[in-house]
Tab-separated table of C-alpha atoms in Angstrom:
chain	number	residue	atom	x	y	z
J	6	UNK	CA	-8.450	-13.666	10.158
J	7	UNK	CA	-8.282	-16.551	12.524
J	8	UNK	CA	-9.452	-17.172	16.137
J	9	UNK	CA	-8.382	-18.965	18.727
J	10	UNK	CA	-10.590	-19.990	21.290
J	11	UNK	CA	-9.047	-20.945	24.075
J	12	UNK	CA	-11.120	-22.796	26.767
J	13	UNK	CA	-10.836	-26.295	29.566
J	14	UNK	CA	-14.143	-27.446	28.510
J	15	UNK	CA	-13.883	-29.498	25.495
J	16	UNK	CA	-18.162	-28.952	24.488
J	17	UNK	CA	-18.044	-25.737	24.873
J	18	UNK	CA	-14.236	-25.057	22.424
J	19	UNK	CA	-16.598	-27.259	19.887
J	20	UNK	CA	-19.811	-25.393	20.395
J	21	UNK	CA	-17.913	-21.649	19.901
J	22	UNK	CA	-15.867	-23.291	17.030
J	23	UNK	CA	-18.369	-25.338	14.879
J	24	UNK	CA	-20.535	-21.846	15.286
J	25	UNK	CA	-17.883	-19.144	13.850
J	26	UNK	CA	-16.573	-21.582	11.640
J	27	UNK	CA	-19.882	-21.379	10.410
J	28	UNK	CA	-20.082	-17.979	10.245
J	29	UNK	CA	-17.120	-18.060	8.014
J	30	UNK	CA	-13.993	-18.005	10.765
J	31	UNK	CA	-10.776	-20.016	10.447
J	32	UNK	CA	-10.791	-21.373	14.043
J	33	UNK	CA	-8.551	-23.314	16.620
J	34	UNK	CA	-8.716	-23.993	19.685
J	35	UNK	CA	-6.667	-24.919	23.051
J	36	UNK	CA	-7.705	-26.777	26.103
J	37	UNK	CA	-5.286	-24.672	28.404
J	38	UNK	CA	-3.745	-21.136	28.039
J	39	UNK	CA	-0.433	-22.612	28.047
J	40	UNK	CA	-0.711	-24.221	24.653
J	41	UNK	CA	-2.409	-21.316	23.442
J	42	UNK	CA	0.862	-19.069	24.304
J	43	UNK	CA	2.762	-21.405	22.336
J	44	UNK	CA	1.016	-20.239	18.842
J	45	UNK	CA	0.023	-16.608	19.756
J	46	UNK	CA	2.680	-14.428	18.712
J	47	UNK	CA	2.855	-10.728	18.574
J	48	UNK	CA	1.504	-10.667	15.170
J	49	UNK	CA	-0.775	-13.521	15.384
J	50	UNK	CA	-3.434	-13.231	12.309
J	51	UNK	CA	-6.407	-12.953	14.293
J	52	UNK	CA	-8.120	-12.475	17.578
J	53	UNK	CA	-8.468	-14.549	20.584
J	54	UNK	CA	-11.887	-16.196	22.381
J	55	UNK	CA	-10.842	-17.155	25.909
J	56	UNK	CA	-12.745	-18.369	29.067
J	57	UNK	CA	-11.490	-16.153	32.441
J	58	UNK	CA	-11.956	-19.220	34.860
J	59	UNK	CA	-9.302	-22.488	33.590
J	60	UNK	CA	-7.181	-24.620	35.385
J	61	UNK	CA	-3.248	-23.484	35.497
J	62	UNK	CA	-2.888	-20.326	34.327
J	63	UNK	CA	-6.243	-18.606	34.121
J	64	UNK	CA	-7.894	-16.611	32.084
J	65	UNK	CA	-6.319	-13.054	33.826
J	66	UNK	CA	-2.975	-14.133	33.647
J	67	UNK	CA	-3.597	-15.255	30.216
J	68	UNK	CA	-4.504	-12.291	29.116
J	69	UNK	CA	-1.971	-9.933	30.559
J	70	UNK	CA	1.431	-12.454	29.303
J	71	UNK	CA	-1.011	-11.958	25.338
J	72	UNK	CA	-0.969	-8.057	26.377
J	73	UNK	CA	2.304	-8.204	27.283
J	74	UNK	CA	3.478	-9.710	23.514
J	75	UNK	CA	0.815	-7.870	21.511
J	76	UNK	CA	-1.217	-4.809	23.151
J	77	UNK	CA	-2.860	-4.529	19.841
J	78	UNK	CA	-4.392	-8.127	19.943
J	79	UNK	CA	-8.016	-8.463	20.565
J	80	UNK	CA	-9.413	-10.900	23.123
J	81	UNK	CA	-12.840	-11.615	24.109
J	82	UNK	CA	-13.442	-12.560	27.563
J	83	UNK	CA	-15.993	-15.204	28.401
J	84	UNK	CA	-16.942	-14.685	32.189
J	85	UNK	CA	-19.617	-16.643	34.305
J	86	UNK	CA	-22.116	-15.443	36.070
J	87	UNK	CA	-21.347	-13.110	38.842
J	88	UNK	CA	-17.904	-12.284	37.383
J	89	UNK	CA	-18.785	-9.064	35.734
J	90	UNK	CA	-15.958	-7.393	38.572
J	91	UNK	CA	-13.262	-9.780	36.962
J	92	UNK	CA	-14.472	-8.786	33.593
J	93	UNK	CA	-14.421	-5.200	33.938
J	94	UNK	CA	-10.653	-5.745	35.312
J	95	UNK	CA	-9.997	-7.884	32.327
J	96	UNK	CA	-10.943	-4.591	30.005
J	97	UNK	CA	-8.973	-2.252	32.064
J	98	UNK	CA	-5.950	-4.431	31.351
J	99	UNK	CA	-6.557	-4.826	27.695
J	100	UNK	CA	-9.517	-7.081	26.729
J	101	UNK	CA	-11.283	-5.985	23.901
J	102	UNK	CA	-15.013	-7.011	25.493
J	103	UNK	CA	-16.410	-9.897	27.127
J	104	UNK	CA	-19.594	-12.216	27.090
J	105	UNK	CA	-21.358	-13.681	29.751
J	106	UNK	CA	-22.403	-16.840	30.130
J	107	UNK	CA	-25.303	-18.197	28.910
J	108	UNK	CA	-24.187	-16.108	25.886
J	109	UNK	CA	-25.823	-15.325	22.697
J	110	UNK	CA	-24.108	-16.989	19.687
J	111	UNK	CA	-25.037	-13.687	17.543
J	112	UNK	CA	-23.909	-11.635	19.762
J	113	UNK	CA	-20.277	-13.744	19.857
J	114	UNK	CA	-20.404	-13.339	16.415
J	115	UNK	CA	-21.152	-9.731	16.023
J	116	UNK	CA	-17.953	-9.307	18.730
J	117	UNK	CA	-15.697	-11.223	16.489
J	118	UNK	CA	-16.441	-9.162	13.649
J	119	UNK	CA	-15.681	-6.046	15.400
J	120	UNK	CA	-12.755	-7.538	16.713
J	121	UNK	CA	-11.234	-9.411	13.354
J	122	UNK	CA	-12.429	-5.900	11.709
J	123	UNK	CA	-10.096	-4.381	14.188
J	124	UNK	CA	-6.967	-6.732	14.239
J	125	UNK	CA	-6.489	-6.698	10.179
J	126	UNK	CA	-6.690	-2.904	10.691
J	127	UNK	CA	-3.439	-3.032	12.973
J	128	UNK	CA	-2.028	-5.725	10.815
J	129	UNK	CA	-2.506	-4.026	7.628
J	130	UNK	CA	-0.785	-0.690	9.610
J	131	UNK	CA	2.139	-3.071	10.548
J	132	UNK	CA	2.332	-4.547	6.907
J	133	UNK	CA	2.521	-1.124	5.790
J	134	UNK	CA	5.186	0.475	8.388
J	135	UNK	CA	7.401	-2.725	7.738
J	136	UNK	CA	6.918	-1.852	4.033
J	137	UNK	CA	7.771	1.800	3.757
J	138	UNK	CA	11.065	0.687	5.820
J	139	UNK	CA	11.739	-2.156	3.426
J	140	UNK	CA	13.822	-0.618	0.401
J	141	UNK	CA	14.053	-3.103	-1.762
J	142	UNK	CA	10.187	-4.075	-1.073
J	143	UNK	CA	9.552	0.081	-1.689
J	144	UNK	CA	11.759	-0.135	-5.507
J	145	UNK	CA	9.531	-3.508	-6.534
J	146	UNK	CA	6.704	-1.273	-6.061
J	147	UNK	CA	8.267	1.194	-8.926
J	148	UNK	CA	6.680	-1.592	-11.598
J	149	UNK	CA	8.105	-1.219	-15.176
J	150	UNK	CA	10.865	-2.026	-17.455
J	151	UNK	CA	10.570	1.249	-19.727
J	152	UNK	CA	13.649	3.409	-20.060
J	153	UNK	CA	12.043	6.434	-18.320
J	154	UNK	CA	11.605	4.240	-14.933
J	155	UNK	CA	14.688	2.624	-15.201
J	156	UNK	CA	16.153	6.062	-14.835
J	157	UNK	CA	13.881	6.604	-12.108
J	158	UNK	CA	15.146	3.663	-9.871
J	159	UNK	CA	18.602	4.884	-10.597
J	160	UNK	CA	18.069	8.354	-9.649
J	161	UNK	CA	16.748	6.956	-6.016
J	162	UNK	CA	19.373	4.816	-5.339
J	163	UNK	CA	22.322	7.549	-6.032
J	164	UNK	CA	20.286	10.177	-4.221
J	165	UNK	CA	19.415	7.729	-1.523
J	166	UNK	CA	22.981	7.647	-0.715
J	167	UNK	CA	23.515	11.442	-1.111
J	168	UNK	CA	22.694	13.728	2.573
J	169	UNK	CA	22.005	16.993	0.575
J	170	UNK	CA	18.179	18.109	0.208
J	171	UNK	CA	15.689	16.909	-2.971
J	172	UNK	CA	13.466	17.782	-4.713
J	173	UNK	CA	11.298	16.013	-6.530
J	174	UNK	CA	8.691	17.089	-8.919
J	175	UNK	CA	6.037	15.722	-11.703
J	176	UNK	CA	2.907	15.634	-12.317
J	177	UNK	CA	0.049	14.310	-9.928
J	178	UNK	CA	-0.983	11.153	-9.281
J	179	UNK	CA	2.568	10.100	-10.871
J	180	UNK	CA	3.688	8.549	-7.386
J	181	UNK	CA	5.734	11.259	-5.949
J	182	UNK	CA	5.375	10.649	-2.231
J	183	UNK	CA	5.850	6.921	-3.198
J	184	UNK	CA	9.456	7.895	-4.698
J	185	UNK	CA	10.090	9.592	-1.510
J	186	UNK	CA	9.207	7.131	1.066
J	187	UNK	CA	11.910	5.117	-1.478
J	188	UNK	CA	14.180	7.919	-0.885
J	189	UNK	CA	14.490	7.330	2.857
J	190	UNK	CA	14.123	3.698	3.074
J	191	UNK	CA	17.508	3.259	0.462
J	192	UNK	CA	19.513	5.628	2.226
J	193	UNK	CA	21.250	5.660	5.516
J	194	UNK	CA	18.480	7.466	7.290
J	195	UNK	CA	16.179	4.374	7.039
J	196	UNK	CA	16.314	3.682	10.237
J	197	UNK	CA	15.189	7.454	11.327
J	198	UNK	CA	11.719	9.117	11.493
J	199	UNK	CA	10.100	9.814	8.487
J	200	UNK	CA	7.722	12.973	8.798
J	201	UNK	CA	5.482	13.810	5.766
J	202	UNK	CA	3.346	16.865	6.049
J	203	UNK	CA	0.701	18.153	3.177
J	204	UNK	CA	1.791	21.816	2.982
J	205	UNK	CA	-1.735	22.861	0.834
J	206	UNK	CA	-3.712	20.759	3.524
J	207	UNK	CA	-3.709	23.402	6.307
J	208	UNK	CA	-4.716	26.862	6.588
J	209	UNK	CA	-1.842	29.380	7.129
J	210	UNK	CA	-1.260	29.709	10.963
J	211	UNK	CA	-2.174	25.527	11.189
J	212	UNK	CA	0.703	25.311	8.964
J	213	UNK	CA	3.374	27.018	10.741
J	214	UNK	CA	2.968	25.793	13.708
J	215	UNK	CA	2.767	22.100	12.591
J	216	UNK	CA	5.782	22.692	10.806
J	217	UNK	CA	7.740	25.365	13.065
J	218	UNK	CA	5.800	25.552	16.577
J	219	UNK	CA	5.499	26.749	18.936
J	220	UNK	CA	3.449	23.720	20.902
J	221	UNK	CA	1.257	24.003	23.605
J	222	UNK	CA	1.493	21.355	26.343
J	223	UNK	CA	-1.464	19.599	25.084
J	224	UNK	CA	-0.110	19.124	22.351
J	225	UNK	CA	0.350	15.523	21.085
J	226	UNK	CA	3.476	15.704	18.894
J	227	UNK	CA	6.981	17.976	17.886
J	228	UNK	CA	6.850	20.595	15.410
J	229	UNK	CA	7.892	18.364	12.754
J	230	UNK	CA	11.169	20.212	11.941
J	231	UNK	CA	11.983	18.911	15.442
J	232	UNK	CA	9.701	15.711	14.970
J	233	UNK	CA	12.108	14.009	11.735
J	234	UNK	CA	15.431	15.673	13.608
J	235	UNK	CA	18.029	12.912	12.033
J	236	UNK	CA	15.941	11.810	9.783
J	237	UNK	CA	13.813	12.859	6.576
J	238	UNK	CA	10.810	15.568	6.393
J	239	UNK	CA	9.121	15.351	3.028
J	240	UNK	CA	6.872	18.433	2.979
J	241	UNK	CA	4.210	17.441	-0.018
J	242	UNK	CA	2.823	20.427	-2.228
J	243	UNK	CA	5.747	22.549	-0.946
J	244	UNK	CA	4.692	24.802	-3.788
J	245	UNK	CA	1.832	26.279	-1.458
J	246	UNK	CA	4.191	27.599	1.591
J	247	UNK	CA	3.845	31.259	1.944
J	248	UNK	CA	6.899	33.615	1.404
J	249	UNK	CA	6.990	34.382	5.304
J	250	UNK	CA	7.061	30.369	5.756
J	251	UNK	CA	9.435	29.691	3.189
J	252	UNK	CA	12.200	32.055	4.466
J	253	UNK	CA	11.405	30.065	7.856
J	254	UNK	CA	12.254	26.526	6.076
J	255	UNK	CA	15.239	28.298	4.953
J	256	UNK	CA	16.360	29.340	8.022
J	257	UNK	CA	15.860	25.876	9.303
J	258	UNK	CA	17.531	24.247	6.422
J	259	UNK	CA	20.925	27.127	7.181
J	260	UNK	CA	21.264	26.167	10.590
J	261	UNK	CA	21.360	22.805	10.487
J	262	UNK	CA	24.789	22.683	8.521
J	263	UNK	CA	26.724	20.401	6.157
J	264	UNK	CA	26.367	17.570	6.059
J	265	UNK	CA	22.857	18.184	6.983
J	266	UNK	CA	21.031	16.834	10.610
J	267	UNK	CA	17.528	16.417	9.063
J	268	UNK	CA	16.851	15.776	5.344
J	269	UNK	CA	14.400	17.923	3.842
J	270	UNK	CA	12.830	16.480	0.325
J	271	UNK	CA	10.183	19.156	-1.368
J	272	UNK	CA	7.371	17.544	-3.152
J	273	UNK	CA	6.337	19.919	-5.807
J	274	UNK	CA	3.098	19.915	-8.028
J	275	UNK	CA	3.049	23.305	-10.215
J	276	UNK	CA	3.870	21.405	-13.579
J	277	UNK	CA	-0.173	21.340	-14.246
J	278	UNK	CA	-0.827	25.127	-13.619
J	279	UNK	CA	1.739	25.950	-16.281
J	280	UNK	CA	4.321	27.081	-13.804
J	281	UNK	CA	7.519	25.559	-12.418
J	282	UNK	CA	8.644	24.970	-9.096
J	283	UNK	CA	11.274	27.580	-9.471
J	284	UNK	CA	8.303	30.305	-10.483
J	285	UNK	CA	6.839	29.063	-7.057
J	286	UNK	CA	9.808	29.328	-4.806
J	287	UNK	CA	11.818	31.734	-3.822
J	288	UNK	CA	15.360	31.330	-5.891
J	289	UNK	CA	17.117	30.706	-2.513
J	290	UNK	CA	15.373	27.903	-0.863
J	291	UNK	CA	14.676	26.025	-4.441
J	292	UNK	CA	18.449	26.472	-5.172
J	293	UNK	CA	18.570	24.565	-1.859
J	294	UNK	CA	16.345	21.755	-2.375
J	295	UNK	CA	17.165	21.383	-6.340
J	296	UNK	CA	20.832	20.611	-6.040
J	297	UNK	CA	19.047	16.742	-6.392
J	298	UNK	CA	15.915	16.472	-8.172
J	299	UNK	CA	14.096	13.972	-8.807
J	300	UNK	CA	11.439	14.273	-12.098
J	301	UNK	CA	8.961	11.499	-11.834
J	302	UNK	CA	7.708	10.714	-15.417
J	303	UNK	CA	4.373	10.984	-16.370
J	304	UNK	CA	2.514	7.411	-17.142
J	305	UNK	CA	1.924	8.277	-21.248
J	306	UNK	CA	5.921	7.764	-21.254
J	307	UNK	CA	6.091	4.462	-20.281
J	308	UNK	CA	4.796	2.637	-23.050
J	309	UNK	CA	4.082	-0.684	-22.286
J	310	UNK	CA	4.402	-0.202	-18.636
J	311	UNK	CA	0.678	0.787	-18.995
J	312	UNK	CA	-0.289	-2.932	-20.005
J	313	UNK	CA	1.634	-4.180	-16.906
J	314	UNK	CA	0.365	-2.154	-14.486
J	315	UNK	CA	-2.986	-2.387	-15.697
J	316	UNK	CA	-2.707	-6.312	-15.543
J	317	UNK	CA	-1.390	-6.397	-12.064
J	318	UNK	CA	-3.885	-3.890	-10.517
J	319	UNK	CA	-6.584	-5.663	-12.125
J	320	UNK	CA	-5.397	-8.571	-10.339
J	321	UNK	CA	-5.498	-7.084	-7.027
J	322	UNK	CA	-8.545	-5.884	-7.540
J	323	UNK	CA	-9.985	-9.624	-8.946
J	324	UNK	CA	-8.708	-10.924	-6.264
J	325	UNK	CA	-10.621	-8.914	-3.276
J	326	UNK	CA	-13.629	-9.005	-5.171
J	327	UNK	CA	-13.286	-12.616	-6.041
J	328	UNK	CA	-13.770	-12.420	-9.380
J	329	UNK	CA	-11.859	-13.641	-12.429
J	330	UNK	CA	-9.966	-10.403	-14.127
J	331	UNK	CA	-11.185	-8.794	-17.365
J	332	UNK	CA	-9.716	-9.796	-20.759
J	333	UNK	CA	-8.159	-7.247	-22.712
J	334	UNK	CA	-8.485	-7.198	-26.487
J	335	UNK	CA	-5.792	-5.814	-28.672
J	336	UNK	CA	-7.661	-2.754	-29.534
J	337	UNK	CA	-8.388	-2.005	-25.965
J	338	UNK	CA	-4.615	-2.871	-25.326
J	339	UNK	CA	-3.704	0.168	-27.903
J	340	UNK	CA	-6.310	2.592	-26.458
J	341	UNK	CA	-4.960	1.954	-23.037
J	342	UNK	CA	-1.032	2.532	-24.527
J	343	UNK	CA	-2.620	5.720	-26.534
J	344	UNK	CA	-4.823	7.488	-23.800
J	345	UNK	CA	-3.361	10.598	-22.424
J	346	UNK	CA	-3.848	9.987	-18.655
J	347	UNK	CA	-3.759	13.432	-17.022
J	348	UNK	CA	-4.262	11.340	-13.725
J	349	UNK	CA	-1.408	9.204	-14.422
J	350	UNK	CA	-1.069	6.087	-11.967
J	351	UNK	CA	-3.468	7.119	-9.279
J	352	UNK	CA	-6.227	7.414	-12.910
J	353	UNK	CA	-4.960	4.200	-13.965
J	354	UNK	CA	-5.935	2.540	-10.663
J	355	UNK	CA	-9.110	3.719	-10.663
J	356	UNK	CA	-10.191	2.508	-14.101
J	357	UNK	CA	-8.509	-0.989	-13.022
J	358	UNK	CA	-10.933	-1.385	-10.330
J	359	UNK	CA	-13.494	-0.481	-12.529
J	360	UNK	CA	-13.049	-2.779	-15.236
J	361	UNK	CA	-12.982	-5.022	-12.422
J	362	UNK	CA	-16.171	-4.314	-11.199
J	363	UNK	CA	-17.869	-3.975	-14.656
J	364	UNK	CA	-16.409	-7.247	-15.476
J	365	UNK	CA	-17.633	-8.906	-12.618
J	366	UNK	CA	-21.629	-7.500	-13.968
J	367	UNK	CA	-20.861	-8.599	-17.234
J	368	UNK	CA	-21.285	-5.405	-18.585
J	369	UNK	CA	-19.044	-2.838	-20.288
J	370	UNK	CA	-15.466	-2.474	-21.644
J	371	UNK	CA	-12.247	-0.982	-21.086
J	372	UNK	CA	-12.394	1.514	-24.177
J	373	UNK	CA	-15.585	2.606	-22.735
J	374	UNK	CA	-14.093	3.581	-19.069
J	375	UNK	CA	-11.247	5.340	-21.298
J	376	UNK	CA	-14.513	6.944	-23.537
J	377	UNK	CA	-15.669	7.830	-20.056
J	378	UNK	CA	-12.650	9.687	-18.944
J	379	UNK	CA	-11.704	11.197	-22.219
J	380	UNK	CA	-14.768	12.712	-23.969
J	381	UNK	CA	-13.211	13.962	-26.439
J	382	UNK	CA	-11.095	9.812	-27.324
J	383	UNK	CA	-12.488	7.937	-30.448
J	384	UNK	CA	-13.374	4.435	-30.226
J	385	UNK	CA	-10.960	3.612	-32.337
J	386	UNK	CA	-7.567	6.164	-31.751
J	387	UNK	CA	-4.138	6.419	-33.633
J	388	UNK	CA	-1.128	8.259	-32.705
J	389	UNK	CA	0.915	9.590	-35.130
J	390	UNK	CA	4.333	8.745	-35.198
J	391	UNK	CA	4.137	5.546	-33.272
J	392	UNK	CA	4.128	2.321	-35.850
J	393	UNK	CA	1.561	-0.072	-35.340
J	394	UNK	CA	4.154	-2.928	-35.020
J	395	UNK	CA	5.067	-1.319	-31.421
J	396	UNK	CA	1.471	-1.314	-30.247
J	397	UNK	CA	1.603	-5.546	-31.416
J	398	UNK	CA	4.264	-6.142	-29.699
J	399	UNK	CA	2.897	-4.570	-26.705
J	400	UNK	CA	-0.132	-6.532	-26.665
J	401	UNK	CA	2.051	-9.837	-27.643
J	402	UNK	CA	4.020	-9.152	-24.759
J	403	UNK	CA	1.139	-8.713	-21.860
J	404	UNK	CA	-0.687	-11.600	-23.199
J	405	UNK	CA	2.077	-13.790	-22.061
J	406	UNK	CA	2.941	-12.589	-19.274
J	407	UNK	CA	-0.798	-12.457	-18.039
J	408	UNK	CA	-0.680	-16.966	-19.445
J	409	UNK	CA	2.290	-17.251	-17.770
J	410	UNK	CA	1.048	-15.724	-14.426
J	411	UNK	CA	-1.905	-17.662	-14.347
J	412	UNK	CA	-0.365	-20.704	-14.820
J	413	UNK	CA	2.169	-20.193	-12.431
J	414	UNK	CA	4.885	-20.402	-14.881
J	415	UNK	CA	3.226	-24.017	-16.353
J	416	UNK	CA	5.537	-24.012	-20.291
J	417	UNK	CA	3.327	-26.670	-21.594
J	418	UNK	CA	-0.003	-24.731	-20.475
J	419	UNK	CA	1.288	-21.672	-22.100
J	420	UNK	CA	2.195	-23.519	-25.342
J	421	UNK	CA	-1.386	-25.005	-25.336
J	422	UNK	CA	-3.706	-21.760	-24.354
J	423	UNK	CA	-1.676	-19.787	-27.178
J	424	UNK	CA	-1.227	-22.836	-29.908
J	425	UNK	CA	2.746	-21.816	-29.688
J	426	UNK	CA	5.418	-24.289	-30.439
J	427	UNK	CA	8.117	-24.172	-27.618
J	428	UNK	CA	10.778	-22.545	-29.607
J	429	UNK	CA	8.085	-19.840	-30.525
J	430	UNK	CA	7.422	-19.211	-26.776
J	431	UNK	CA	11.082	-19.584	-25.771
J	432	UNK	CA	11.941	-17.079	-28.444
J	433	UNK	CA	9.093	-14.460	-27.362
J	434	UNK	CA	9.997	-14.896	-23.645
J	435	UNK	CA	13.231	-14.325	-24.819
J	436	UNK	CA	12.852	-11.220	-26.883
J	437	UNK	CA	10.057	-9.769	-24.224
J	438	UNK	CA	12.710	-10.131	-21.154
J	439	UNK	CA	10.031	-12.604	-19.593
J	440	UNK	CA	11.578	-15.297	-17.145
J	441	UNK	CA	10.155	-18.430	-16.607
J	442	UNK	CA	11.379	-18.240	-12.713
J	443	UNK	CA	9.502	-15.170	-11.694
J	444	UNK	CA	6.523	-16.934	-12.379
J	445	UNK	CA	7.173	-20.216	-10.746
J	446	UNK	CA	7.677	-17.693	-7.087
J	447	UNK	CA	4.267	-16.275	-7.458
């Protein structure tokens, strides 16, 4: 997060600069608000410091033009003394607080924390909104180059296309709601609302009238049938909608027509309880909704799609904890390709950021986080069926795409960490599908 601190006094720009910069802030600073204007866009990285009383445009004015491009931005009035009027106006216009001189440098610095603490909040909330609207930024997030997910990307860009109702089923933590945010942002309704509602995470009469109304005055939204009107309402564990509720979606889903106003995509969980979604539904409405289905495969199918998503969530996780990733040996390569993962993706994060953190001790391994899951998983597993040139190849493969990540694509640092002669690397890259270019963009 930076901040700019904008001020017509040159000591004191220095004196609030030098002391957040030591405090850890990227800072710059601006002798008038006009040059500040020129930088501070609507989605300016940071927050804003800026005296009330300067020359030209002042400190008011300032602040309603930054309210005017960025309500969301916060600034931090610095008043003098007797201008506590002017700073409560500033607030009731948009400032986040204000200080008055003489001014505690603590206290500026517990403000700015608050504040930067604040702004990445609304930035991250932007990031994410521009994200789930971003297609082809949605399908990069479906990592993996097995045949099950290749399918998968497939199936969401033909059904993307398609108006009728989906369902989509699998087992948890597989990335289901994931798929359909994907849904909507490939297909023609990207541009619409997007409504998701979590059907088991409301009582009964909450449910129905989130879904179906009626709403009181008070009330701060549409029932969100009317609420994603022309666009897509993904109802998560549709599975736990009562019989009264789903004759009710029904109904909806009949009057509406063909092709259909409002997309309705059913987000069903019942493969763990030994049931199907067509045990849970009536025949009807899953008739309805399973004209497209979507099956999202569980992670033990994806071969080495495990060792890549392990690798790049351990990353992330290295990377906000500053700390170097953990190593993974070939054995603990296997036991991550053989563990069952009844938690699928959502386990597999979990025991990334965990290796990350045990790592970062010194302490621990992977096999024992797996141990840790899995009570019942060996030290050292086989799987029947599965030849242990696969597993090799597997571990071959991740082990140079982690080299060639780290050194940002670098041939001849490759060559050297791994004692490979070119044509040996040029051959593996080959055989593994791994481009030199896609490293060079990271």
């Amino acid at each position: 997060m930076k901040i700019a601190i904008v001020d017509d006094e040159q000591d004191m720009r220095q004196s609030i600069s030098q002391w957040l910069a030591l405090s850890g802030y990227d800072t710059e600073t601006f002798a008038c608000a006009e040059d500040a204007l020129k930088v501070l866009g609507p989605d300016y990285p940071g927050i804003v410091i800026s005296d009330i009383k300067m020359p030209g445009m002042d400190g008011m004015q300032f602040l309603k033009k930054l309210m005017g491009n960025d309500s969301a931005l916060p600034v931090i009035m610095i008043t003098g003394h007797g201008d506590v009027p002017m700073a409560v106006e500033a607030m009731r216009v948009g400032a986040f607080d204000f200080l008055e001189k003489p001014f505690n440098p603590d206290r500026m610095s517990e403000l700015a924390k608050k504040a930067t603490g604040a702004r990445r909040l609304v930035m991250d909330n932007r990031a994410l909104r521009r994200e789930l609207s971003d297609g082809s930024q949605l399908m990069k997030k479906l990592i993996g180059q097995s045949p099950v997910m290749d399918r998968l990307r497939e199936d969401i860009l033909d059904l993307g296309q398609a108006d009728g109702h989906v369902l989509i089923d699998g087992e948890t933590g597989t990335g289901k709601t994931l798929v359909a945010h994907a849904l909507h942002a490939v297909g023609s309704r990207a541009g619409k609302k997007f409504v998701l509602v979590s059907c088991s995470a409301l009582e009964e009469e909450a449910l129905a009238k989130r879904l179906f109304g009626p709403m009181q005055p008070e009330d701060a939204q549409l029932p969100a049938i009317e609420e994603a009107r022309g666009g897509t309402l993904v109802l998560e564990d549709i599975e736990a909608l009562s019989e009264p509720q789903q004759a009710r979606l029904l109904s909806a889903i009949n009057d509406q027509g063909t092709p259909a106003e409002t997309r309705i995509v059913g987000i069903c969980n019942m493969q763990e309880a030994g049931r199907t979604c067509e045990d849970a539904l009536r025949p009807d409405l899953f008739y309805r909704l399973a004209a497209l289905r979507i099956t999202v495969p569980p992670l033990r199918q994806r071969g080495e799609d495990i060792l890549t998503l392990f690798t790049r969530l351990s990353e992330q996780f290295a990377d906000e904890y500053g700390c170097e990733a953990p190593n993974v040996s070939a054995q603990e390569a296997a036991q991550l390709l053989q563990a069952p993962w009844p938690g699928n993706v959502r386990q597999l994060i979990n025991i990334a950021e965990r290796a990350v953190l045990q790592s970062r001790r010194g302490t621990g391994t992977i096999a024992s986080l797996l141990m840790s899951d899995h009570e019942e998983m060996q030290p050292v597993m086989t799987t029947e069926g599965k030849p242990l040139k696969e597993y090799v190849e597997a571990f071959e493969r991740m082990l140079i795409d982690n080299t060639m990540r780290r050194h940002k694509g670098s041939i001849a640092s490759v060559m050297d960490e791994l004692c490979l002669p070119r044509r040996t690397l040029n051959e593996k890259m080959a055989k593994y599908a791994l481009q030199r270019s896609d490293y060079l963009q990271n």
